[in-house]
Structure formats: structure tokens, C-alpha cells
Coordinates of C-alpha atoms in Angstrom, one line a residue:
Chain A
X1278 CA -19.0 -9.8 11.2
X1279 CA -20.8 -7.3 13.3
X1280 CA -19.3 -7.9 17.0
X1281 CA -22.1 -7.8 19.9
X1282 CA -21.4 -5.9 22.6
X1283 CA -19.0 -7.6 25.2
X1284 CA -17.4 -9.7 22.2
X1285 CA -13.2 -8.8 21.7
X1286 CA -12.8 -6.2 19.4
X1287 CA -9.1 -5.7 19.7
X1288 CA -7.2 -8.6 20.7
X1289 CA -2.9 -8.2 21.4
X1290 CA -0.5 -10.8 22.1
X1291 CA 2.7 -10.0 23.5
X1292 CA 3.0 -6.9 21.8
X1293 CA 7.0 -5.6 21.5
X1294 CA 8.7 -2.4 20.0
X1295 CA 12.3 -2.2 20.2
X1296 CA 14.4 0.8 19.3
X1297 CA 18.1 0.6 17.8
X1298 CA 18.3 -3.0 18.5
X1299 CA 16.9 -4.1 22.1
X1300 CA 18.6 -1.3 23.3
X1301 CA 15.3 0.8 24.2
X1302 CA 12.0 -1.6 24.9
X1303 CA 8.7 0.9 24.2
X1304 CA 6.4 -1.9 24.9
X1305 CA 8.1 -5.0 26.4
X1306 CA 5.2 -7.7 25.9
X1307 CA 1.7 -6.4 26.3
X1308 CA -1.4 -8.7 25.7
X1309 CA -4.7 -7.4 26.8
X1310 CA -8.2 -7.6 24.8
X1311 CA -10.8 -4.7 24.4
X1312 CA -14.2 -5.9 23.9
X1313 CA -16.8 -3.9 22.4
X1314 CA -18.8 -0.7 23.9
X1315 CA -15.4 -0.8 26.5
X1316 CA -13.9 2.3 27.7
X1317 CA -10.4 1.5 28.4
X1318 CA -8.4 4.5 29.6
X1319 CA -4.4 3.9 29.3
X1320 CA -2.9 6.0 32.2
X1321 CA 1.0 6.4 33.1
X1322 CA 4.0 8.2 33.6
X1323 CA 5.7 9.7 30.5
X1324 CA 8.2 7.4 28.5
X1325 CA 5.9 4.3 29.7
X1326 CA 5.0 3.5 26.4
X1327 CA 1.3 3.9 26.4
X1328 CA 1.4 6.4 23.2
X1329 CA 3.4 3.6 21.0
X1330 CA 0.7 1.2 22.4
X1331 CA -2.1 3.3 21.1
X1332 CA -0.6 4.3 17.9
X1333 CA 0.1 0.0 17.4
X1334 CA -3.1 -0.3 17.4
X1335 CA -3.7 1.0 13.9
X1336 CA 0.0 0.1 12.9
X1337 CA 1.4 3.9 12.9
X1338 CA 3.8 2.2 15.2
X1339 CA 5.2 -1.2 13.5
X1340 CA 5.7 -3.5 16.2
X1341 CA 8.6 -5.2 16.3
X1342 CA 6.9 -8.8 17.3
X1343 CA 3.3 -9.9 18.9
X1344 CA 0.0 -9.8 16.9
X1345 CA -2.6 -7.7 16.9
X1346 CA -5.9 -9.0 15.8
X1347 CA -8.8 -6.6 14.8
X1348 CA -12.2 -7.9 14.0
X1349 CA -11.1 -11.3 13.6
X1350 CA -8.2 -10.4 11.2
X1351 CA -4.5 -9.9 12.1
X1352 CA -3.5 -6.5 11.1
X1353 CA 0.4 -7.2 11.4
X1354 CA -0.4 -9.8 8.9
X1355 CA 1.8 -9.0 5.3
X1356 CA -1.6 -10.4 3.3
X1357 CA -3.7 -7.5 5.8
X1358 CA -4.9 -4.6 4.2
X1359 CA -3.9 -1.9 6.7
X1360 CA -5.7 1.2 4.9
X1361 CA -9.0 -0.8 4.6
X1362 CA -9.0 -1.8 8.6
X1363 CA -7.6 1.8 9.5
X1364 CA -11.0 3.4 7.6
X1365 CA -12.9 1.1 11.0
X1366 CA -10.5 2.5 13.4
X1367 CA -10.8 6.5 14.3
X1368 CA -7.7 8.0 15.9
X1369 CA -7.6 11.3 17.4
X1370 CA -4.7 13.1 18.0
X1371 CA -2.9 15.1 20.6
X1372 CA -2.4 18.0 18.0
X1373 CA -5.3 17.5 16.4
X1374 CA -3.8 17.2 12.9
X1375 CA -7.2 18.9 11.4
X1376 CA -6.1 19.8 7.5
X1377 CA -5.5 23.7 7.7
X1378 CA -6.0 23.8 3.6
X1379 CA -9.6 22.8 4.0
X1380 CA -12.9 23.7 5.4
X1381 CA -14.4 21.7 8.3
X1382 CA -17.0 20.6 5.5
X1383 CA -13.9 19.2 3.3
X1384 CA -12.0 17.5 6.3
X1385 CA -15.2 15.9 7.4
X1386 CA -16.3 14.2 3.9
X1387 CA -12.8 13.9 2.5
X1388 CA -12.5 10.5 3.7
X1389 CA -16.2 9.0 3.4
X1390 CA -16.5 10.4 -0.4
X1391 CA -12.8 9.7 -1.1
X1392 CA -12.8 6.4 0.6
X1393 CA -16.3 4.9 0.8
X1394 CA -17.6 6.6 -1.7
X1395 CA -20.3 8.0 -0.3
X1396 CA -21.6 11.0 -2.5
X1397 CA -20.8 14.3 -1.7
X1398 CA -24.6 15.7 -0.8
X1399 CA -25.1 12.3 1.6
X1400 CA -21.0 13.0 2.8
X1401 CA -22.3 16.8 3.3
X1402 CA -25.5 15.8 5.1
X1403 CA -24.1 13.2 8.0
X1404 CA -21.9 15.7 8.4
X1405 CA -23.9 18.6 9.2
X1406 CA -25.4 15.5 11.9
X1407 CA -22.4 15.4 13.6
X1408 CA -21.4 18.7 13.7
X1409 CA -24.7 19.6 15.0
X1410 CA -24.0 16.7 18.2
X1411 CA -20.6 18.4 19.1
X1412 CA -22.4 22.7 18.6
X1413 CA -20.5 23.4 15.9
X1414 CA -22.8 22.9 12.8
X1415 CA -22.4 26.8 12.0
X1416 CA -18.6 26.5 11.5
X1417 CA -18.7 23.8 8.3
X1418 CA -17.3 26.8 6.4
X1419 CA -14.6 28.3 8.2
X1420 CA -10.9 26.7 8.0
X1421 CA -9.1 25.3 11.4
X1422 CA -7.0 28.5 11.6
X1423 CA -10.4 30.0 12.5
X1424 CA -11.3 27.8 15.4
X1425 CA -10.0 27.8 18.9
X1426 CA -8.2 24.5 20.3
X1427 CA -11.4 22.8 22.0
X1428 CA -13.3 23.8 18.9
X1429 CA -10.5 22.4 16.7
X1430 CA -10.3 18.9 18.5
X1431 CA -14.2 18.7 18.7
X1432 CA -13.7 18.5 15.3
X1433 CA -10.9 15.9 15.0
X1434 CA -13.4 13.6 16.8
X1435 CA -16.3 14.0 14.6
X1436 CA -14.2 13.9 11.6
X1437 CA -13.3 10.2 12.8
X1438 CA -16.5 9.8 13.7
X1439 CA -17.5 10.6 9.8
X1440 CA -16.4 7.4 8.6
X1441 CA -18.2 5.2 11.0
X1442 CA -15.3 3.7 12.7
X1443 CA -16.0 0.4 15.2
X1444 CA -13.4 1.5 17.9
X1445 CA -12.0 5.5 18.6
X1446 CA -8.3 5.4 19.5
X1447 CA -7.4 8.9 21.6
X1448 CA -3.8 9.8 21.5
X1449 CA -3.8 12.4 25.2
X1450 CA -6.9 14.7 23.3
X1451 CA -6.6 17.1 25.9
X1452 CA -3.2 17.3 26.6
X1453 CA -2.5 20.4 24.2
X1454 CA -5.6 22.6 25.2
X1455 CA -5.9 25.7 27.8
X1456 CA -7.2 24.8 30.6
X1457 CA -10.8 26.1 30.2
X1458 CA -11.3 24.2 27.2
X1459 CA -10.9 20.4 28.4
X1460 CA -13.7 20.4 29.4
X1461 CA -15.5 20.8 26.1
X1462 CA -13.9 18.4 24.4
X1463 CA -14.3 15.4 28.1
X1464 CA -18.1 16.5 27.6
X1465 CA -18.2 15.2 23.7
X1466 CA -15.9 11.8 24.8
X1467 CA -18.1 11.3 27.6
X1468 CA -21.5 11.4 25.0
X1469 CA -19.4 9.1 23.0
X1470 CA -19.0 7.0 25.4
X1471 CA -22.7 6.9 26.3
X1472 CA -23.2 6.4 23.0
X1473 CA -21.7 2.7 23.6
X1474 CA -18.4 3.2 21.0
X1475 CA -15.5 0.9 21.9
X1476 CA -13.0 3.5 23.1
X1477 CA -9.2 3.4 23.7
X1478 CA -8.1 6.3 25.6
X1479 CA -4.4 7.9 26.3
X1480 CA -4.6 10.4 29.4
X1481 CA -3.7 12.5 32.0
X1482 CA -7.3 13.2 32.8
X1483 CA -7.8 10.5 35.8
X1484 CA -11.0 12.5 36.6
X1485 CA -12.2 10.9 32.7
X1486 CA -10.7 7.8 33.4
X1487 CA -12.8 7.0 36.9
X1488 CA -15.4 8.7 35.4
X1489 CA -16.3 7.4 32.3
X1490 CA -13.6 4.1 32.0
X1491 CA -14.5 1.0 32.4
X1492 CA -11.5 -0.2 32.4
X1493 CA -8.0 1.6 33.3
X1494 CA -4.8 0.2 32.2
X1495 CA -1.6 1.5 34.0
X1496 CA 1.5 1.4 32.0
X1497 CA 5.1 1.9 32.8
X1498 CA 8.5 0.7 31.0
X1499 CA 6.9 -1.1 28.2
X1500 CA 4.8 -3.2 30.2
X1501 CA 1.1 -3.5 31.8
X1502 CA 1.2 -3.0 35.1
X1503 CA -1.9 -3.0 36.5
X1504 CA -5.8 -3.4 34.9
X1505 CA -8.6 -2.8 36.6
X1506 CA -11.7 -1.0 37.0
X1507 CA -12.2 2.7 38.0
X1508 CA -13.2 2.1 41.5
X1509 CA -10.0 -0.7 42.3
X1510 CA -7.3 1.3 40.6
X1511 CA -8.1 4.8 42.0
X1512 CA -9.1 3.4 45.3
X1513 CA -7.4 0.3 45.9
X1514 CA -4.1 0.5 44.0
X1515 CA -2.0 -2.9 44.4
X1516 CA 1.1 -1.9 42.8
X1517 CA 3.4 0.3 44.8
X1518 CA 4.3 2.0 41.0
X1519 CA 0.6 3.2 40.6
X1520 CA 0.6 4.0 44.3
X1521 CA 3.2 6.0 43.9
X1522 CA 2.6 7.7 40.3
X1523 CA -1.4 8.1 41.5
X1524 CA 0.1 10.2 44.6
X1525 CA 1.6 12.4 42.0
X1526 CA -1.1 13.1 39.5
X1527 CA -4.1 13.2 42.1
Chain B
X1323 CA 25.2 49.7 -17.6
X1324 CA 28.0 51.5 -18.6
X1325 CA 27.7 50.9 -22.3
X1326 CA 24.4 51.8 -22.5
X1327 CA 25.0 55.6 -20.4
X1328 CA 27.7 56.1 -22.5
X1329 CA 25.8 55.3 -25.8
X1330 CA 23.2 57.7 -24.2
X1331 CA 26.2 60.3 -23.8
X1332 CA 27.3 59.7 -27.4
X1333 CA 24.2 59.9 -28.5
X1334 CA 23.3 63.5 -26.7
X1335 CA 27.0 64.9 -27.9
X1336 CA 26.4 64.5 -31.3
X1337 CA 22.6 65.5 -31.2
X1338 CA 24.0 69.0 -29.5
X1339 CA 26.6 69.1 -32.6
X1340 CA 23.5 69.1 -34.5
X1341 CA 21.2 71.2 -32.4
X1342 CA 24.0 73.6 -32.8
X1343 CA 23.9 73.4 -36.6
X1344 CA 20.0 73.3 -36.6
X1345 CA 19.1 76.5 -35.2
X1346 CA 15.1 76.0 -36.2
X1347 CA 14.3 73.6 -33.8
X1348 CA 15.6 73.4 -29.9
X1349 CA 18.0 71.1 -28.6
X1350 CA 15.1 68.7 -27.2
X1351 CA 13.9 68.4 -30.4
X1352 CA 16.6 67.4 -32.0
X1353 CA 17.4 65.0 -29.6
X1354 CA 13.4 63.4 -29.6
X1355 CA 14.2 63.6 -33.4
X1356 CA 17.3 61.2 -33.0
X1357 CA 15.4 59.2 -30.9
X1358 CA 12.7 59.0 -33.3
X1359 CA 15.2 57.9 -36.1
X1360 CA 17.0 55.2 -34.4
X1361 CA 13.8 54.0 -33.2
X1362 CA 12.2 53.7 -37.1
X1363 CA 15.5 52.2 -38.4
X1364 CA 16.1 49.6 -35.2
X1365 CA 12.1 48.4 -35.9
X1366 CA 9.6 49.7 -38.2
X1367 CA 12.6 50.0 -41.2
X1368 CA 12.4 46.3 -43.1
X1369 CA 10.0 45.3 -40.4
X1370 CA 12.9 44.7 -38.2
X1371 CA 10.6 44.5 -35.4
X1372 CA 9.2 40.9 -36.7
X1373 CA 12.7 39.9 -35.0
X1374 CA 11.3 40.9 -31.4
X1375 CA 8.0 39.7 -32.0
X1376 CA 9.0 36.3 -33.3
X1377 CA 12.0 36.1 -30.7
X1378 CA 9.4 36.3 -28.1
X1379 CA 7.1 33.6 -29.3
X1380 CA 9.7 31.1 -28.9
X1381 CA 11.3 32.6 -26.1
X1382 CA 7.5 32.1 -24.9
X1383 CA 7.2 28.9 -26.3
X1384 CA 10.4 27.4 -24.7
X1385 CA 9.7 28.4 -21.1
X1386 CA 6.1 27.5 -20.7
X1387 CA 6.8 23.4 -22.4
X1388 CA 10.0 23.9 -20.3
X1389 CA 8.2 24.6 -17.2
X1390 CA 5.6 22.2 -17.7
X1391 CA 8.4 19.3 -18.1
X1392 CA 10.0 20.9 -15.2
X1393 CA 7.2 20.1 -12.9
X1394 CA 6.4 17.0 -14.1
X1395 CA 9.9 16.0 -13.6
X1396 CA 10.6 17.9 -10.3
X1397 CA 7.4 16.5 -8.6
X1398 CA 8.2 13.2 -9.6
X1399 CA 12.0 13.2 -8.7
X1400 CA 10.8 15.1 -5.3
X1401 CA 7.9 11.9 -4.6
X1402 CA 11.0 9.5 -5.4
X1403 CA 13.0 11.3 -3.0
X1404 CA 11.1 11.8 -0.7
X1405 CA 9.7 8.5 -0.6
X1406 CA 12.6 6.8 -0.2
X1407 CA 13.0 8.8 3.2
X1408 CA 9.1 8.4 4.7
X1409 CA 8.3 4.7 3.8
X1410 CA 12.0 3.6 4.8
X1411 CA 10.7 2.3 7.7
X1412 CA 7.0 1.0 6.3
X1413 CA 8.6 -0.9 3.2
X1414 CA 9.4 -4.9 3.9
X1415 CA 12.5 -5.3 1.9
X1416 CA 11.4 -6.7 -1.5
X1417 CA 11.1 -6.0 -5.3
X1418 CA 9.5 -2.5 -4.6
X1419 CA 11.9 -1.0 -2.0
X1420 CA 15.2 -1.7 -4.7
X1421 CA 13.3 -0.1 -7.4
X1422 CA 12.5 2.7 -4.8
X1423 CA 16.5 2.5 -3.6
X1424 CA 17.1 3.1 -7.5
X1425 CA 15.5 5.3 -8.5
X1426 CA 16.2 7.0 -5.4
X1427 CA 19.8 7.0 -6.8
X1428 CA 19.1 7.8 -10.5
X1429 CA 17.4 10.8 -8.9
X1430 CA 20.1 11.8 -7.1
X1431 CA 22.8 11.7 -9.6
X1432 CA 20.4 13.8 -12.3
X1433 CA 20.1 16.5 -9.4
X1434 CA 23.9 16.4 -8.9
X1435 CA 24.9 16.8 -12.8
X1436 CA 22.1 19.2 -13.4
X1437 CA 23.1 21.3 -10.8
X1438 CA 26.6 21.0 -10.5
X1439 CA 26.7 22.6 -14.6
X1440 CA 25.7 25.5 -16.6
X1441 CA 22.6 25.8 -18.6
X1442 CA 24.9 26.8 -21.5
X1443 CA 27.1 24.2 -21.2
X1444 CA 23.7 21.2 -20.9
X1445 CA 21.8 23.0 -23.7
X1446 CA 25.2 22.7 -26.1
X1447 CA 25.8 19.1 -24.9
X1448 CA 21.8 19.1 -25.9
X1449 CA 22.0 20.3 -29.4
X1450 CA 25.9 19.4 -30.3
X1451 CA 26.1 16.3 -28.7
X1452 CA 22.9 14.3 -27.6
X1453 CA 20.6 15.8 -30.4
X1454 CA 23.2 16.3 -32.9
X1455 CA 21.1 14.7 -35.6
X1456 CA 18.1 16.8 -34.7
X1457 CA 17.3 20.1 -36.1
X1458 CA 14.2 20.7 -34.0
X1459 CA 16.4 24.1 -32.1
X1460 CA 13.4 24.6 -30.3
X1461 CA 12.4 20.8 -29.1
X1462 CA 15.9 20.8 -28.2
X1463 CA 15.5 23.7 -25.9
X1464 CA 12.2 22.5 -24.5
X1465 CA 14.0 19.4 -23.3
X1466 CA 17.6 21.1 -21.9
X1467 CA 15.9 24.5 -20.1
X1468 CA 13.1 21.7 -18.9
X1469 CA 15.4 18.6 -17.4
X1470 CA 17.8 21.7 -15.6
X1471 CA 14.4 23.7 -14.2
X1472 CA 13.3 20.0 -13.2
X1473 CA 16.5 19.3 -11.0
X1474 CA 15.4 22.8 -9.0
X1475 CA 11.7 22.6 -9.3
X1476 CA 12.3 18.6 -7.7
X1477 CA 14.4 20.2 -4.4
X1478 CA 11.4 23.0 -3.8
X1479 CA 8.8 20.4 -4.0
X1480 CA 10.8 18.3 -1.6
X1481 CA 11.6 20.9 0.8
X1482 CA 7.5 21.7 0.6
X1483 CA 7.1 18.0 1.7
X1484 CA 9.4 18.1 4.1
X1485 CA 7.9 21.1 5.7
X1486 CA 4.3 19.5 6.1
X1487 CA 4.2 18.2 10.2
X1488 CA 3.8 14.6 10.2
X1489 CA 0.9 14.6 12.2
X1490 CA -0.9 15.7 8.9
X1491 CA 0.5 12.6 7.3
X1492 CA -0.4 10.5 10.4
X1493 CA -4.0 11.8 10.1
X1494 CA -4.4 10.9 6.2
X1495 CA -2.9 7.7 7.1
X1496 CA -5.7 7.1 10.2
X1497 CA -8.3 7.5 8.2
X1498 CA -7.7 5.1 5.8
X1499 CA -5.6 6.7 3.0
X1500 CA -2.7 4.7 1.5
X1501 CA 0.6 6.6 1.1
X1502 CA 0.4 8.1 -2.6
X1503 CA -3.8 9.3 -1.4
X1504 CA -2.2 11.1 1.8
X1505 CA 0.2 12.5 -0.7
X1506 CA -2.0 13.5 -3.3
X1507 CA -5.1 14.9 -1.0
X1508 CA -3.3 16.2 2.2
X1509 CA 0.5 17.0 1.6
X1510 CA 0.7 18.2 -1.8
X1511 CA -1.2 20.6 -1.6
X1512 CA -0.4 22.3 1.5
X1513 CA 3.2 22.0 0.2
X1514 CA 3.1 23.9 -3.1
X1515 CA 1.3 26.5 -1.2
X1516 CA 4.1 26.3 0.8
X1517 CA 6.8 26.7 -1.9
X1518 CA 5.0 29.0 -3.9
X1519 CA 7.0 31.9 -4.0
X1520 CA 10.0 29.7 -4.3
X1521 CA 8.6 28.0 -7.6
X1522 CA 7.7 31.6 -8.6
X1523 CA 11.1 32.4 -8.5
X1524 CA 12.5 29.3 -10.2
X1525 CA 9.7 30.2 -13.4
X1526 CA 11.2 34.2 -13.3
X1527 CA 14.7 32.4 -13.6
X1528 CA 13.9 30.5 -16.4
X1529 CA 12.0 32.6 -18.5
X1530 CA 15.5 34.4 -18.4
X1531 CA 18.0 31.9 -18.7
X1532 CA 16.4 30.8 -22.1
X1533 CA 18.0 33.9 -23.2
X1534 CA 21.4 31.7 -24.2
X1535 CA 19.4 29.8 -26.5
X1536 CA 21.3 31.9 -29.0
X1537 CA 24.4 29.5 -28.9
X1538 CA 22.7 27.2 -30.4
X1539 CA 21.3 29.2 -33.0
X1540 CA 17.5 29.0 -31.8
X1541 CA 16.3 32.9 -32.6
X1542 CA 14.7 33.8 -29.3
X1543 CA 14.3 37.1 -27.7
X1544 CA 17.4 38.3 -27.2
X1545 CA 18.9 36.7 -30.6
X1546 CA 16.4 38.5 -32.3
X1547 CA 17.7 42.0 -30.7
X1548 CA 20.6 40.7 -31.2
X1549 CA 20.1 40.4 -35.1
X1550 CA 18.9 43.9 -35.4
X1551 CA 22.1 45.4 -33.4
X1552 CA 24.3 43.2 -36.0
X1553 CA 21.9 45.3 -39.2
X1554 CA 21.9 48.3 -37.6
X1555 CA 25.2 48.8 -36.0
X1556 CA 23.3 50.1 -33.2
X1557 CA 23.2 48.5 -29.8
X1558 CA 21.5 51.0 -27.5
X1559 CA 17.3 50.2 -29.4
X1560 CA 17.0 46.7 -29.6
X1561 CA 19.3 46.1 -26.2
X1562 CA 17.2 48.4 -24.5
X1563 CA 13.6 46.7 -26.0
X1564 CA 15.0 43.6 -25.3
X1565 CA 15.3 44.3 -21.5
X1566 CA 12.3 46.1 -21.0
X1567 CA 10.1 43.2 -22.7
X1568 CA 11.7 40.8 -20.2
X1569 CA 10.8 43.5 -17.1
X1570 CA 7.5 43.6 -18.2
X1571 CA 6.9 39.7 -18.6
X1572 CA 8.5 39.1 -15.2
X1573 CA 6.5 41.9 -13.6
X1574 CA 3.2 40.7 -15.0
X1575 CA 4.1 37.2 -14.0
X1576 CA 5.0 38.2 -10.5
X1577 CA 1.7 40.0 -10.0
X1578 CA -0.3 37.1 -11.3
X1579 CA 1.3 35.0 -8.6
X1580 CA 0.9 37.5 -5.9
X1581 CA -3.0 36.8 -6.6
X1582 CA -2.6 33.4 -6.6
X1583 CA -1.0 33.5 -3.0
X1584 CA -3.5 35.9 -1.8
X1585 CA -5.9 33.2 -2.8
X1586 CA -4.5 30.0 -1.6
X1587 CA -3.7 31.9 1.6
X1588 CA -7.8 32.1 2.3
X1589 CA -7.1 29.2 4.8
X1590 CA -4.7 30.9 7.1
X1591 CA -7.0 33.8 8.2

């Protein structure tokens, strides 16, 4: 099934995680769809639960109850192949989590030889592509130890982006970098974006989310509290929560 | 220690009788003569030096099969165990997670017994007890020094695993790996680079501790030095030999691994 654009990619029904019983509710009932070539930005105080949302998506996080349904299939299913639906699904990670035992080259076409079997001189070649669209084509030989943080998660993105994925899940990308070097990696999300990928996005960067969202979820205590667009969240914030957690982050 | 400097002392008294006696050549001489003696009699005499050389290939022979069953059993006791702990939460209860829980437990009791005794003590239960009808010494060996080096070589393995972040896990998992691929491409490897010098160490142990295979009668290194001493009444030759052939196998082994780190450590420049 190849979904056009504006058809639900992502579909979640009353999605619950409970901790040590019911004692602590990360996500307490969220259902929302994501459609494809949609930016959805997931913004929120810390402890909301918007990370254990993200990390659902591709069943890191085992929800306690609700369905997820991916491409038409529902991934929470026991009969669903979680390895082969994770492979469509590219997931970028706060600390990057590039392998430091392996060139760039090797992290890059570890999973599309390994996994789609793709041979290694094609693997090699798409590659080189990608590294090329992010300015870092003449690093394929060094190891992440050599590379500096923007560099590193410039990387992380394109080695998602290797296997061809149909949606990019970003867990807070920019959340461990110096200061000078957000910018880098906003730029190569932003041409991603462009690009018309289906994009789920945890961050503190509201200046991303008005920007390039097109839609922006606002979590807190497990539940969805407010989805919009841009323009009504930032400028016309209903809930007094937002109002009052926008005041603190603008 | 002692033993041997006194031997030494002996040794130098009586040469000075002699060198006293002697007056053509000097004292030195007469002791590099001595020396030379003890030397011919403890090994060229009757080809006693056959002993060593024999003694070492099985000393040889045990550690390396040893070793290799050691691996083979530590990594798969440390997967087991380690298992058990990571997929804990993944596993829906069912046929596979009591066969994990099991093994998990068999594990656990073979690290416990193998641990908790001497080597002497397992390799006679080996060869007296459990083996009794074999007379394969050094199969026997292979399988005792190999089941004890696995109990250790399975608890560096699984301290490497446990020292990998999960966030490298996470990302094998993202992209599609199943749990023994993540395992196989991503964490092993950074975790025996990890416990290198650790497993190093356990390898120098053992080529050591096969040195009691003499209880059993298996003529290793040290039996066979310990042959000549009983032909030759003298202890300070083949003792000595017998040491220094160990110093220079662990020496030679220890530098090998130093380039082996210096190589897997290409990554963390």
C-alpha cells in the first residue's frame, strides 16, 4: 500500500502506559492520527509524557493498552512483525546512539545490506547521496568519536534516512548539542521536511515547531492537551496550561 | 623463593670448596662449570629435555581447546543471562520466557559451583569421579580447565553487555534488528572490546592453572619438570625452566593482546 499524501499514516487509539500498577500514568489515553507528508511537533513540559509517546510509536515503549496502527497494520498486534515495520519507521535519538565501533560508511549501510539486502557497492553508493545532502560526504571514513555533536546527529538522521523509512520519529534531536550547533542539524530537518517525509517531532525548539510544523501537539500528564496549527497554538493558545508553559519557554 | 636462593647458596658453597681445590681455573669458572653440569644432566643427559618439550605441548594443547570451550560456554551462559534481564519486559509470558527463566537458572547454579570450588578439586571430581571410565587425561582436562574458565569468561562477557548504553540497543532495535541481530552486529562487539583486557587476564590465568593437571597424572609442563627433579635429585634446573617457559608464554601472549587493543581501539581516536 503506498499512502498518498494527506492519507493516515499513523493512527492511535487511546494509547495508555502505566508504571508499577496505575500508580504513575505516562500517557493516560491519547488518540490522534498523522497523515502523510505531516509535520507534527510534540511540545511540553518535562515528565508530560511526550518521549514515551514518541518512543510507542515504534513499540520501544510497550503500551500498556490502546492500538497503534501503522500502514494499515496494528503494530501492538502479537501476530505483527515489529522488526519488519520498525525498518519503515526512522527514529532519531536525543544522544544520537551512532555506533562508535564503526565508520559512518558501516553505520549507514549496516542496516540496508544487513536488512534489505541491498549489496554493499549500491548500500555504499545511496550512501555517499545522503551524506552529500547533509555536507558530510568527506567524513564516510572517520568513526563518531571524530565528529562533533551537530556532525554526529546529522548523521543519525541520514542513517535513518538510509533505509527509506515512510515516517522519521525525533526523540528532542537537539536537546544534547552546544548551542551553535542546533542550528545545523534544524537546517537538515527543515529540508526534510520540504522534502515532504511524514515527520514526528519531540522539542523544545518552538521556533522549529511554528516554523516548519504543521501541526503542534501540546502534552502534559499523559494526555493531549491541545492540537493545533502553528499559527493557533503560538498565537492563540486556548488552554490556560499552554498559556502558561508557552510564557515560560518563549 | 627461598628454596631456590638457598639452592643457589648451596650451590655457590660447594663450587668455592671446589674452586679452592681447583687452583687452575678461577672461582667463576668453576661455578659456570657447575652450572654447565647440572644443566647437561637436568636436560641434554637421556634427552631429559623431551619432558619439557612434550609437557608443553599439552600444557599447550589443554589451554587453547580449554579456552575455546570457555568462550563458547561463557558467551552463551552470558547471552542467557543476560537475556533473561533485557527482554524481561519484551517477552509475553509463554513457552519461550520458561525455557529462558531456566536456563537462566541452570546458568546460575553452573556459575555458583564453578566458582564457589577449586580447579583441583573439579578436575579430580573430572577424572576420578565423572570420567572415571575414561583414560583420555587430556580430553578430561580440556573439559574441567574449559567448563571452570567458562563460568569466568561468561561474567566478563556479561559485564561487557552490561556496560554497552542502551541507547545503542535502542538504535539497532529502530532500525529494524531483532534482539539476537542487535546483539550480534552492535553489542557484541563493542563489548569484548570492552572486556578485553579482562578476558586477557582470565586466558594468562588459565594457561597457569593447567599446571595441577599433574594430580591427575596428565604430564604437562610442570609434571614434566617435575619428572626430571624426581631423576635427578635436583630441583633448582628444571623448577627454574619450568617458570621461565611459563614467563615467556604469558609475556608473549600479553604483548600479542596489547596489539590487538591498540587495533580495536582505532575507533576511539
Amino acid at each position: 500500500m503506498i499512502a498518498e499524501k494527506g492519507d493516515v499514516i499513523i493512527s492511535v487509539k487511546d494509547l495508555k502506559k502505566y508504571y508499577n500498577g496505575e500508580a504513575i500514568k505516562a500517557l493516560d489515553g491519547i488518540t490522534t492520527d498523522i497523515k502523510k507528508g505531516e509535520v507534527v511537533v510534540v511540545i511540553g513540559p518535562s515528565g508530560s509524557g511526550k518521549s514515551t509517546f514518541l518512543r510507542s510509536l515504534n513499540l520501544l515503549e510497550r503500551p500498556t493498552s490502546g492500538t497503534i496502527t501503522f500502514n494499515g497494520t496494528d503494530i501492538t498486534s502479537k501476530e505483527t512483525d515489529i522488526n519488519k515495520l520498525r525498518q519503515k519507521m526512522g527514529m532519531v535519538f536525543q544522544h544520537f546512539n551512532l555506533f562508535p565501533h564503526l565508520t559512518i560508511m558501516k553505520n549507514m549501510t549496516l542496516g540496508p545490506i544487513k536488512l534489505r539486502g541491498m549489496s554493499k557497492v549500491e548500500a555504499e553508493k545511496r550512501a555517499k547521496l545522503l551524506l552529500g545532502r547533509v555536507g558530510l560526504q568527506d567524513r564516510a571514513d572517520a568513526y563518531p568519536s571524530q565528529l562533533s555533536g551537530g556532525q554526529k546527529q546529522r548523521i543519525a538522521i541520514v542513517r535513518a534516512l538510509a533505509m527509506e523509512p515512510d515516517v522519521m520519529l525525533f526523540d528532542e534531536p537537539t536537546s544534547a548539542l552546544d548551542p551553535e550547533m542546533v542550528g545545523e542539524v534544524l537546517e537538515v530537518m527543515k529540508q526534510l521536511a520540504k522534502s515532504g517525509m511524514t515527520m514526528v517531532c519531540v522539542t523544545h525548539e518552538m521556533g522549529f515547531a511554528r516554523e516548519v510544523g504543521t501541526r503542534v501537539i501540546f502534552m502534559d500528564c499523559g494526555k493531549i492537551i491541545e492540537e493545533n496549527t502553528p499559527e493557533q497554538i503560538f498565537t492563540n493558545p486556548q488552554n490556560e496550561r499552554l498559556v502558561s508553559f508557552l510564557k515560560k519557554v518563549l | 623463593m627461598i628454596s631456590i636462593l638457598s639452592n643457589v647458596y648451596a650451590g655457590v658453597i660447594a663450587l668455592a670448596g671446589e674452586a679452592a681445590e681447583q687452583s687452575s681455573s678461577g672461582w667463576f669458572g668453576d661455578l659456570w662449570n657447575k652450572l654447565r653440569d647440572d644443566f647437561i644432566n637436568n636436560f641434554i643427559a637421556k634427552d631429559r629435555y623431551q619432558y619439557l618439550l612434550k609437557g608443553l605441548g599439552v600444557t599447550f594443547e589443554v589451554t587453547f581447546f580449554a579456552a575455546l570451550l570457555g568462550i563458547l560456554l561463557g558467551i552463551i551462559v552470558a547471552l542467557i543471562r543476560s537475556s533473561h534481564d533485557k527482554l524481561a519486559d519484551e517477552l509475553r509470558p509463554g513457552f519461550f520466557k520458561v525455557l529462558l527463566a531456566v536456563f537462566n537458572a541452570l546458568s546460575n547454579l553452573y556459575l555458583t559451583v564453578v566458582r564457589g570450588t577449586p580447579v583441583v578439586v573439579q578436575l579430580m571430581i573430572a577424572y576420578f569421579i565423572i570420567f572415571a571410565t575414561s583414560n583420555n587425561k587430556v580430553l578430561v582436562a580440556i573439559l574441567a580447565f574449559g567448563i571452570n574458565s567458562g563460568a569466568y569468561v561468561a561474567e566478563i562477557i556479561r559485564s561487557g553487555i552490561m556496560s554497552i548504553d542502551i541507547g545503542q540497543f535502542e538504535a539497532g532495535r529502530s532500525l529494524g534488528f531483532g534482539y539476537i541481530r542487535t546483539m550480534i552486529y552492535i553489542i557484541i562487539p563493542q563489548a569484548i572490546k570492552n572486556v578485553l583486557p579482562a578476558l586477557a587476564n582470565e586466558f594468562i590465568v588459565l594457561i597457569k592453572e593447567t599446571s595441577v593437571s599433574g594430580y591427575v597424572g596428565l604430564q604437562d609442563l610442570t609434571k614434566g619438570g617435575d619428572i626430571i627433579r624426581s631423576r635427578t635429585y635436583s630441583a633448582f634446573m628444571p623448577l627454574i625452566a619450568v617458570a621461565a617457559i611459563y614467563l615467556v608464554i604469558v609475556i608473549f601472549f600479553s604483548k600479542l593482546v596489547t596489539l590487538l587493543e591498540r587495533r580495536l581501539r582505532n575507533s576511539d581516536r
